[in-house]
Coordinates of C-alpha atoms in Angstrom, one line a residue:
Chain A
X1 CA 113.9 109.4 124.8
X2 CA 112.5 106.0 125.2
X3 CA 110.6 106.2 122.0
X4 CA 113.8 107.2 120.3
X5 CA 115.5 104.2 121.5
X6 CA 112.7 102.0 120.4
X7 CA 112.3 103.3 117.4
X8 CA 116.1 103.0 116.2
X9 CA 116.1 99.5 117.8
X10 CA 112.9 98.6 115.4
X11 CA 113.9 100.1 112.4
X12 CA 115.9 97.9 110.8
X13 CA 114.5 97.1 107.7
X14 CA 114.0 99.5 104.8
X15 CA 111.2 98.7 103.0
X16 CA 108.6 101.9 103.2
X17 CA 105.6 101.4 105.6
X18 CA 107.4 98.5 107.6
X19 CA 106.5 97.9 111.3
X20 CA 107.0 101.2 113.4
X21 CA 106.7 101.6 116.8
X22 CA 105.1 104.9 116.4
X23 CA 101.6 105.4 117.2
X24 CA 99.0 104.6 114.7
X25 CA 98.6 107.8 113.3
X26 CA 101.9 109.4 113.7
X27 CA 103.2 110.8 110.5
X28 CA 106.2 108.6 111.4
X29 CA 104.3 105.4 109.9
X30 CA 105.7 106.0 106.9
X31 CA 109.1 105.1 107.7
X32 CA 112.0 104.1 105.5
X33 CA 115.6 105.8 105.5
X34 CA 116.2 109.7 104.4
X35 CA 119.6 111.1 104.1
X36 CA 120.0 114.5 105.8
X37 CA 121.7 117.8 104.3
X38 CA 125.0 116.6 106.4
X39 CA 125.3 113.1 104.7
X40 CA 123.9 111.2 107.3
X41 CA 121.4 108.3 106.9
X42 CA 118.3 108.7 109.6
X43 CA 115.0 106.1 110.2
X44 CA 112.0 109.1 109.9
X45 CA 111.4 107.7 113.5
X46 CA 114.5 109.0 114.9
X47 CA 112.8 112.3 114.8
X48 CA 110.8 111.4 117.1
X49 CA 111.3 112.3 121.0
X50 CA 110.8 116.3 120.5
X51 CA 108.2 118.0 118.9
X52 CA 109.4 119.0 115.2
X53 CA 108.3 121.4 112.3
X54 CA 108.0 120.0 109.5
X55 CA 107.3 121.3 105.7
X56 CA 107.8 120.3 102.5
X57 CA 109.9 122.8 100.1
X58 CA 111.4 123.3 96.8
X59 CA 115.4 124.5 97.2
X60 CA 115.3 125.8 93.9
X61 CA 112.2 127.7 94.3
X62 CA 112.0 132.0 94.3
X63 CA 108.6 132.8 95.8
X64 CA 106.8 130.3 98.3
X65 CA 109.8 127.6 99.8
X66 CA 111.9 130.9 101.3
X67 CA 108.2 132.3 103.0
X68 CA 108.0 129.1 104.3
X69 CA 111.7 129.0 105.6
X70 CA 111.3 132.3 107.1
X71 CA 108.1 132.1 108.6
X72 CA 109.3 128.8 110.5
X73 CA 112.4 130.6 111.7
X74 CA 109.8 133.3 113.0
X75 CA 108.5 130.4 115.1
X76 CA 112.2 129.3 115.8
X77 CA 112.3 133.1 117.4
X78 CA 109.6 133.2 118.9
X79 CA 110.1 130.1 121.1
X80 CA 110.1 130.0 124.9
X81 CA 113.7 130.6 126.4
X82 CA 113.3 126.7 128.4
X83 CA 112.1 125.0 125.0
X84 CA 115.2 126.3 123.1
X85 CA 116.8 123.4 121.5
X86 CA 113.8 121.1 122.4
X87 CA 112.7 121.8 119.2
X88 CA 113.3 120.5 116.0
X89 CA 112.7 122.0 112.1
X90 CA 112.3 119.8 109.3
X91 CA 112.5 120.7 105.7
X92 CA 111.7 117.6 103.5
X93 CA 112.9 118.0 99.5
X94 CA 110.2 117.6 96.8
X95 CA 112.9 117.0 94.7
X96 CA 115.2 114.2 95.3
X97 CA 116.1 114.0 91.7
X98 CA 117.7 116.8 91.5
X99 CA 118.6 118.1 94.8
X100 CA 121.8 116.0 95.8
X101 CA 123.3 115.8 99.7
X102 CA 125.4 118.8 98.4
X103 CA 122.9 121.1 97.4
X104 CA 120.9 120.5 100.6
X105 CA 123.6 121.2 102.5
X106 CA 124.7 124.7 100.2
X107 CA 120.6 125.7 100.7
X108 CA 121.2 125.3 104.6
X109 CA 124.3 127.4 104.6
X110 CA 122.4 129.9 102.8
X111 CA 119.9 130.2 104.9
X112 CA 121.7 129.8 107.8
X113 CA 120.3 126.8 109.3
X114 CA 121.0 125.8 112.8
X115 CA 121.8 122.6 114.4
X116 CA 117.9 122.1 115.5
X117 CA 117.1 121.9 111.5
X118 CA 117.5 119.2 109.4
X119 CA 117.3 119.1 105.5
X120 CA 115.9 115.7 104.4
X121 CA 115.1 113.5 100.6
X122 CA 114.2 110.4 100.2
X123 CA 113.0 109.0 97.2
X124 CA 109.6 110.0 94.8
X125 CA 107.9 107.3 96.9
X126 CA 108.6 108.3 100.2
X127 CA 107.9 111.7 99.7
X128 CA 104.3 111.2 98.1
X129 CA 103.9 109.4 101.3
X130 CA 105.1 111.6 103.6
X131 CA 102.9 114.3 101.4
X132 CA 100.1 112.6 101.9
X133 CA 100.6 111.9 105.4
X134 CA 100.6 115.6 106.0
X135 CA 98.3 116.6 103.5
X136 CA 99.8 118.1 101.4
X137 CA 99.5 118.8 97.8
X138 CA 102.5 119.1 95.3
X139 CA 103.0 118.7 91.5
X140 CA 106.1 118.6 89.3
X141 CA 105.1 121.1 86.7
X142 CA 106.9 122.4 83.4
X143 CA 110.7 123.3 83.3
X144 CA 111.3 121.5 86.8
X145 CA 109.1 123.7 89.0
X146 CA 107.3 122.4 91.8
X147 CA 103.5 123.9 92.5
X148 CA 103.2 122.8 96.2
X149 CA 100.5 123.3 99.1
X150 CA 102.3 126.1 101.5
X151 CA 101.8 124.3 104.6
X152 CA 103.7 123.9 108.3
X153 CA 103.1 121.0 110.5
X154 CA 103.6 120.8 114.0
X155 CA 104.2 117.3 115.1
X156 CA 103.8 116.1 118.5
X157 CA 106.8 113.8 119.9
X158 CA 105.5 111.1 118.3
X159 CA 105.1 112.5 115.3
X160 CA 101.1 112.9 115.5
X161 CA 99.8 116.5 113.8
X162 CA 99.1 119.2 116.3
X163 CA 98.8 122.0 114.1
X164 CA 98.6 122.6 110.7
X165 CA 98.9 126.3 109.2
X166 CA 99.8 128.4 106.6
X167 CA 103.5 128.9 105.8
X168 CA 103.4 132.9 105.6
X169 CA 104.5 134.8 108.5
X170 CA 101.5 135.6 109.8
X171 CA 99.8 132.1 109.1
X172 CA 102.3 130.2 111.4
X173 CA 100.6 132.0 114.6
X174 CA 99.1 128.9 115.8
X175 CA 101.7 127.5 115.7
X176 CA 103.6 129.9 117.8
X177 CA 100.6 129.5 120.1
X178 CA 100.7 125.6 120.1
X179 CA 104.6 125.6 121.2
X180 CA 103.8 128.4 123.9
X181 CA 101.7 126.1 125.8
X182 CA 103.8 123.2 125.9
X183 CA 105.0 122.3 129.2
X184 CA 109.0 121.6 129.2
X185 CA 108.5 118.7 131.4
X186 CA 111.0 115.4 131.2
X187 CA 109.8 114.0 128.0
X188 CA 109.3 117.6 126.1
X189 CA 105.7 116.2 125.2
X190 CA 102.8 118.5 123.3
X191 CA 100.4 115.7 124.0
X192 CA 97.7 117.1 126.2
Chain O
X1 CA 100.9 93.6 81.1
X2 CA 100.1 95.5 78.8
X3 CA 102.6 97.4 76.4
X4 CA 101.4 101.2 76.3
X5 CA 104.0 103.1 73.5
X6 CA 104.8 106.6 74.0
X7 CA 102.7 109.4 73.2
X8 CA 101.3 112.9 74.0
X9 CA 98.6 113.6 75.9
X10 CA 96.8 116.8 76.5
X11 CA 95.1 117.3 80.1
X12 CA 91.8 117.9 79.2
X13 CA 91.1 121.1 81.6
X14 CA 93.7 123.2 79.5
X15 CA 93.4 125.1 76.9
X16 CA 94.1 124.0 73.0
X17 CA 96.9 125.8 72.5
X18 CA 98.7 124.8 76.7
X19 CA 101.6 122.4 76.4
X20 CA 100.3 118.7 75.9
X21 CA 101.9 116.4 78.4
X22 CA 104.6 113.5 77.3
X23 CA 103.5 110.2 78.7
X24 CA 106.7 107.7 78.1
X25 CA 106.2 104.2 77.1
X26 CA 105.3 101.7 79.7
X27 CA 103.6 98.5 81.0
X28 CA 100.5 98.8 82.9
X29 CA 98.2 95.5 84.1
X30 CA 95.7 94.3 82.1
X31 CA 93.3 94.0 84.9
X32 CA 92.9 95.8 88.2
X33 CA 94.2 94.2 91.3
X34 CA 91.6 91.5 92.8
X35 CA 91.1 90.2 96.2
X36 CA 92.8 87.2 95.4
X37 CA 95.7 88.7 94.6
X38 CA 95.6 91.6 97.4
X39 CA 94.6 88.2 100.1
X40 CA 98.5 87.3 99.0
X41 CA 99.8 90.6 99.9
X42 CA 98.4 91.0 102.8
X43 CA 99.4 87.3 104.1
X44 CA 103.2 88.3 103.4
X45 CA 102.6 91.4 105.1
X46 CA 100.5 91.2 108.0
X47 CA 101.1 95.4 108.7
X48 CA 98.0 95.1 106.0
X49 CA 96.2 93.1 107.6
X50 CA 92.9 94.9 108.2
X51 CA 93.2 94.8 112.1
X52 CA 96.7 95.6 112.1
X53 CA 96.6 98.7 109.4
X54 CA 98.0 102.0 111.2
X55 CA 95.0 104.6 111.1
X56 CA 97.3 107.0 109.3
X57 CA 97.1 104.3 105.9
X58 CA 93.6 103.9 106.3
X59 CA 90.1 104.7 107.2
X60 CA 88.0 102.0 109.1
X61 CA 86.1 100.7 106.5
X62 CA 89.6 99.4 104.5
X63 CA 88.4 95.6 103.5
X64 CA 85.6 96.0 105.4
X65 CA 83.8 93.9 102.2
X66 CA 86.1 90.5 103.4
X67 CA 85.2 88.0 106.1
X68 CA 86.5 87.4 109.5
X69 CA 88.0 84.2 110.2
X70 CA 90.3 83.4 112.8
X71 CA 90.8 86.5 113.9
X72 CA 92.0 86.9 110.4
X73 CA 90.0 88.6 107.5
X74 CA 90.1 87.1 104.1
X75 CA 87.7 88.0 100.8
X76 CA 84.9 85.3 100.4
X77 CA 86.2 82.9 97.6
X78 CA 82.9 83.6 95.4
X79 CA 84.9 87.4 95.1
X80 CA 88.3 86.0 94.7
X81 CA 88.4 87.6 90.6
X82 CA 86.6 90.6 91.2
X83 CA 88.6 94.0 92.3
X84 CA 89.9 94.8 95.8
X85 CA 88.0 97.7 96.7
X86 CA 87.9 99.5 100.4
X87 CA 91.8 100.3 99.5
X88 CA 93.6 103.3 100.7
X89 CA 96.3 105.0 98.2
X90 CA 98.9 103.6 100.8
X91 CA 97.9 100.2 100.5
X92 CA 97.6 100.3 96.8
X93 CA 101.2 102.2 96.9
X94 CA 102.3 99.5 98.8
X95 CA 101.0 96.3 97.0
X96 CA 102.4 98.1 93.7
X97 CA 105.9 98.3 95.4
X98 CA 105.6 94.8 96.7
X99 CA 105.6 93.6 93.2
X100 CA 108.4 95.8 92.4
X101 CA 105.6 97.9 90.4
X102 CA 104.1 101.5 91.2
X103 CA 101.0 102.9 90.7
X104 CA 100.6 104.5 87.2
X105 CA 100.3 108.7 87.1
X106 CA 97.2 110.3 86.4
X107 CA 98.7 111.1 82.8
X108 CA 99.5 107.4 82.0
X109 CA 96.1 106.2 83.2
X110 CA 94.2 109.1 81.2
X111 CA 96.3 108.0 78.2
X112 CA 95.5 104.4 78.6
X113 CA 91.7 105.1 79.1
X114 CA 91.5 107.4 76.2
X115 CA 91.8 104.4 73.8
X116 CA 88.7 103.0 72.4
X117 CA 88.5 99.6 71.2
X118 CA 90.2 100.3 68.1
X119 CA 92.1 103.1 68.4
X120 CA 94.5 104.9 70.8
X121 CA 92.1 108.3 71.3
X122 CA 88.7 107.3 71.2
X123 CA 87.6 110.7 72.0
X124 CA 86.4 111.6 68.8
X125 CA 84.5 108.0 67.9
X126 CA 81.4 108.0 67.7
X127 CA 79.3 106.7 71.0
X128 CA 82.6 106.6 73.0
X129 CA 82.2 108.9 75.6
X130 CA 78.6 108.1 75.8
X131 CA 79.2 104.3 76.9
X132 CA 81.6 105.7 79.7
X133 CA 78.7 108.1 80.3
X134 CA 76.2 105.5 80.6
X135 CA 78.0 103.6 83.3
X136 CA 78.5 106.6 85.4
X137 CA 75.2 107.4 85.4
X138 CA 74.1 103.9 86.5
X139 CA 73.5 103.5 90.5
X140 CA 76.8 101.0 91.7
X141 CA 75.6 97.5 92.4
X142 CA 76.3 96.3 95.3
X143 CA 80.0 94.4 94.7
X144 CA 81.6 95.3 91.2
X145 CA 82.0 92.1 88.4
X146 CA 84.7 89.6 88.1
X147 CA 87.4 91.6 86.3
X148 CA 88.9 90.7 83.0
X149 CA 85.7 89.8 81.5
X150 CA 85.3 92.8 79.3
X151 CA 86.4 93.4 76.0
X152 CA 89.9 95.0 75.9
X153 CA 90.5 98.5 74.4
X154 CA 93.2 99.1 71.6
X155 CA 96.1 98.1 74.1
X156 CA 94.5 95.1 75.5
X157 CA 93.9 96.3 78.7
X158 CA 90.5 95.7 80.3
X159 CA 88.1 97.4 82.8
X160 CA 89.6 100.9 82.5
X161 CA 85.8 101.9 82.4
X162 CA 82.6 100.3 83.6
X163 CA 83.6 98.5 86.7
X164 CA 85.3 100.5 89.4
X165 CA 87.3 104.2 90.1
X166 CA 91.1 103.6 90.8
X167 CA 93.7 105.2 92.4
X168 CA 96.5 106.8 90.4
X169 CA 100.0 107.9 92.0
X170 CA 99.8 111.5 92.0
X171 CA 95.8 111.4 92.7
X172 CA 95.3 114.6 94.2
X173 CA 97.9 117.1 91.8
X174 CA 95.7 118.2 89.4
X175 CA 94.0 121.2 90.5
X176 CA 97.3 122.9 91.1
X177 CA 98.7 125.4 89.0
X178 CA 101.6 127.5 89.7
X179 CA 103.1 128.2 92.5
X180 CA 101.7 128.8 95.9
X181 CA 101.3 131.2 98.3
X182 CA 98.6 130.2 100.7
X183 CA 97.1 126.9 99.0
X184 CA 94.8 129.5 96.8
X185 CA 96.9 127.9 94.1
X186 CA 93.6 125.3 92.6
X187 CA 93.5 125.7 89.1
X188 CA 90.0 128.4 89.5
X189 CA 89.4 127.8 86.1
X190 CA 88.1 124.1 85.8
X191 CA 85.6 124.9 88.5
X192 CA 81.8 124.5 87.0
X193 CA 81.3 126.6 84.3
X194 CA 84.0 128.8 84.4
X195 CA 86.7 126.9 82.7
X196 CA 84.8 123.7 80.9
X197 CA 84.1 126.2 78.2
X198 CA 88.0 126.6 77.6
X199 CA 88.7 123.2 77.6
X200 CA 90.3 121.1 75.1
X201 CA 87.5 118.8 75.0
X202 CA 84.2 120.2 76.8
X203 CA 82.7 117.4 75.5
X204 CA 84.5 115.2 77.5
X205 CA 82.5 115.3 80.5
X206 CA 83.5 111.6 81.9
X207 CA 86.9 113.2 82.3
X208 CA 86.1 116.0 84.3
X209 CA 84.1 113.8 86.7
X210 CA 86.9 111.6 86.5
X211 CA 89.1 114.8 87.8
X212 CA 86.4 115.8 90.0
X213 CA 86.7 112.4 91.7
X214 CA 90.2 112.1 92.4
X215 CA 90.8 115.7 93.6
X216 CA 88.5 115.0 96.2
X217 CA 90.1 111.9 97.2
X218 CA 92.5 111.5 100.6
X219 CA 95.1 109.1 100.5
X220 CA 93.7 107.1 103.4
X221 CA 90.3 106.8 102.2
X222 CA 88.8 103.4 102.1
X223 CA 85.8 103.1 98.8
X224 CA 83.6 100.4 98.0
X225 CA 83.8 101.3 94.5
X226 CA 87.9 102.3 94.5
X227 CA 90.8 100.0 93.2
X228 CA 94.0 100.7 91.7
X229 CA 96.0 98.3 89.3
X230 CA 99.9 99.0 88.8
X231 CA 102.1 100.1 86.3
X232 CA 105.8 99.4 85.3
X233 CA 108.1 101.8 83.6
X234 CA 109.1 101.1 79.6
X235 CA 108.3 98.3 77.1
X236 CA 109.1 94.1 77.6

């Protein structure tokens, strides 16, 4: 929670990669504003504070984004009773262009999202960035489809990478594994 | 910068008759970025600095080719015109944005490069590929050259070949194809000599090392013989 606090009291500015408080290599370096599938403006930082899951998807994709979408509410299941809500899910647009606040918020409906998920764009920038950060691979290809590395990220509380796996529903296992062994102590923290 | 018009360009790995790709007209510098100019960026924004860089942006060795001075680093004036290397695509991505630029696309850099001294495809003149050949196959020297001091191609921009490797915006795209499953998506067919057969231009073997390069790239490494210059959407 401290973190959290910091981190909003630091972020002012907008430019992407300005001073964090994160640590060094927390995915959270790369900053900057992102508006969520309710509207809201949120610092990347604010998601710091619990561990999150975090992918990047396509909302107007058919085959991989709703694997990945389903495999991370597998995890969702699959969490410990005392860790419920302690939690977060991230789904990160690879298309700002074209997918507006509204249709964000029309994919969550649809798949039923809870209030533990969050639907985020920024802009082409930011999201190379934050690809990158996570190593991921993605390329706009022909007739606005998005070819895309199928991958789930587990990041700590501080938004380092714990675990990185496959986005099927038998590839996100380790991360199952990795969220059964954290200890719900004060600070919900995966770091060993 | 340079004024690049319009045109097609067809990604060398597919085949002759797969969709060429529309590169738009834009403005791209005429020289890659040099210390001097990177020294500037880095004094406005000290989050560059190389003892203050998170290690998420970049590897150890980022600017490891500048001197310490008060607890400061700073390149050596004698390299002051010659290319920032030991950049990460962060850094690059961020000096680009800093001059309200970006980093050009692979397509728009590959179009750019394509043009020979005087024409816009070179492909096809004579002893073209072969220069660019020639420099690849020569062991780097120790720092690269002042930049600039080359002799333009068609578009007057220099250095596209013969002094360093540079970093392009979507980098590490290319070897995607389709839609993915289980990140088996790589494009199979450009692997050795599977696909080069297929290609548009087989011959074009500077391009496909040029591929080779970048896909293996991560966005935080650090090179001595990787740059970047930036790029600016449409025409002055």
């Amino acid at each position: 929670m401290k973190i959290l606090i910091i981190s909003w009291l630091l972020c002012f500015s907008n430019a992407i990669f300005a001073e964090s408080s994160s640590p060094s290599d927390s995915v959270y370096q790369v900053g900057d504003t992102w508006q969520t599938e309710s509207g809201q403006s949120i610092q990347l930082e604010s998601l710091a504070g619990k561990p999150q899951v975090i992918a990047l998807i396509f909302t107007g994709c058919s085959n991989a984004c709703p694997i990945i979408v389903e495999s991370m509410k597998r995890v969702e299941k699959k969490i410990p009773e005392n860790l419920r809500n302690h939690i977060g899910f991230v789904l990160v647009s690879l298309t700002p262009e074209t997918d507006s606040i509204q249709s964000l918020k029309v994919f969550a409906e649809k798949k039923g999202l809870n209030q533990n998920w969050k639907v985020l764009r920024g802009n082409n920038e930011l999201v190379r960035a934050l690809s990158n950060a996570l190593n991921s691979r993605y390329k706009i290809v022909k007739d606005g489809d998005v070819a895309h590395s199928n991958t789930v990220t587990l990041l700590n509380s501080r938004g380092q990478i714990q675990v990185q796996a496959s986005g099927t529903s038998t590839g996100v296992q380790p991360i199952i594994d990795a969220i059964g062994k954290i200890h719900p102590s004060p600070s919900i923290d995966s770091t060993p | 910068m340079a004024n690049i018009t319009a045109g097609e360009y067809r990604p060398l790995f597919l085949s002759t008759d797969s969709p060429v790709v529309n590169v738009s007209s834009f403005r791209i510098d005429k020289a890659p970025v040099t210390n001097r100019e990177f020294q500037k960026f880095v004094e406005k924004n000290p989050r560059w600095q190389r003892n203050a860089v998170p290690s998420l942006f970049a590897e150890q060795t980022y600017l490891s080719h500048w001197v310490e001075t008060d607890s400061k680093s700073a390149p050596n004036p004698t390299d002051f015109e010659k290319p920032v290397i030991y950049v990460s695509w962060y850094a690059a991505q961020s000096y680009c944005q800093a001059q309200q630029k970006r980093l050009p696309t692979v397509a728009e850099w590959e179009y750019v490069a394509q043009a020979s001294f005087i024409q816009k495809d070179g492909g096809q003149e004579k002893g073209y590929n072969q220069k660019i050949l020639d420099w690849y196959a020569k062991a780097s020297k120790q720092t690269p050259s002042e930049v600039g001091k080359d002799e333009p191609n068609y578009w007057g921009v220099h250095n596209m070949h013969g002094l360093i490797w540079e970093w392009t915006e979507d980098f590490n795209s290319n070897l995607i194809s389709g839609e993915s499953r289980d990140d088996s998506s790589v494009n199979k067919e450009l692997y050795c000599a599977s696909g080069s057969a297929g290609a548009v231009n087989p011959s074009d073997y500077a391009a496909f090392m040029r591929y080779g390069f970048r896909s293996s790239l991560n966005a935080k490494f650090t090179l001595g013989s990787l740059g970047f210059r930036c790029a600016l959407d449409g025409n002055d």
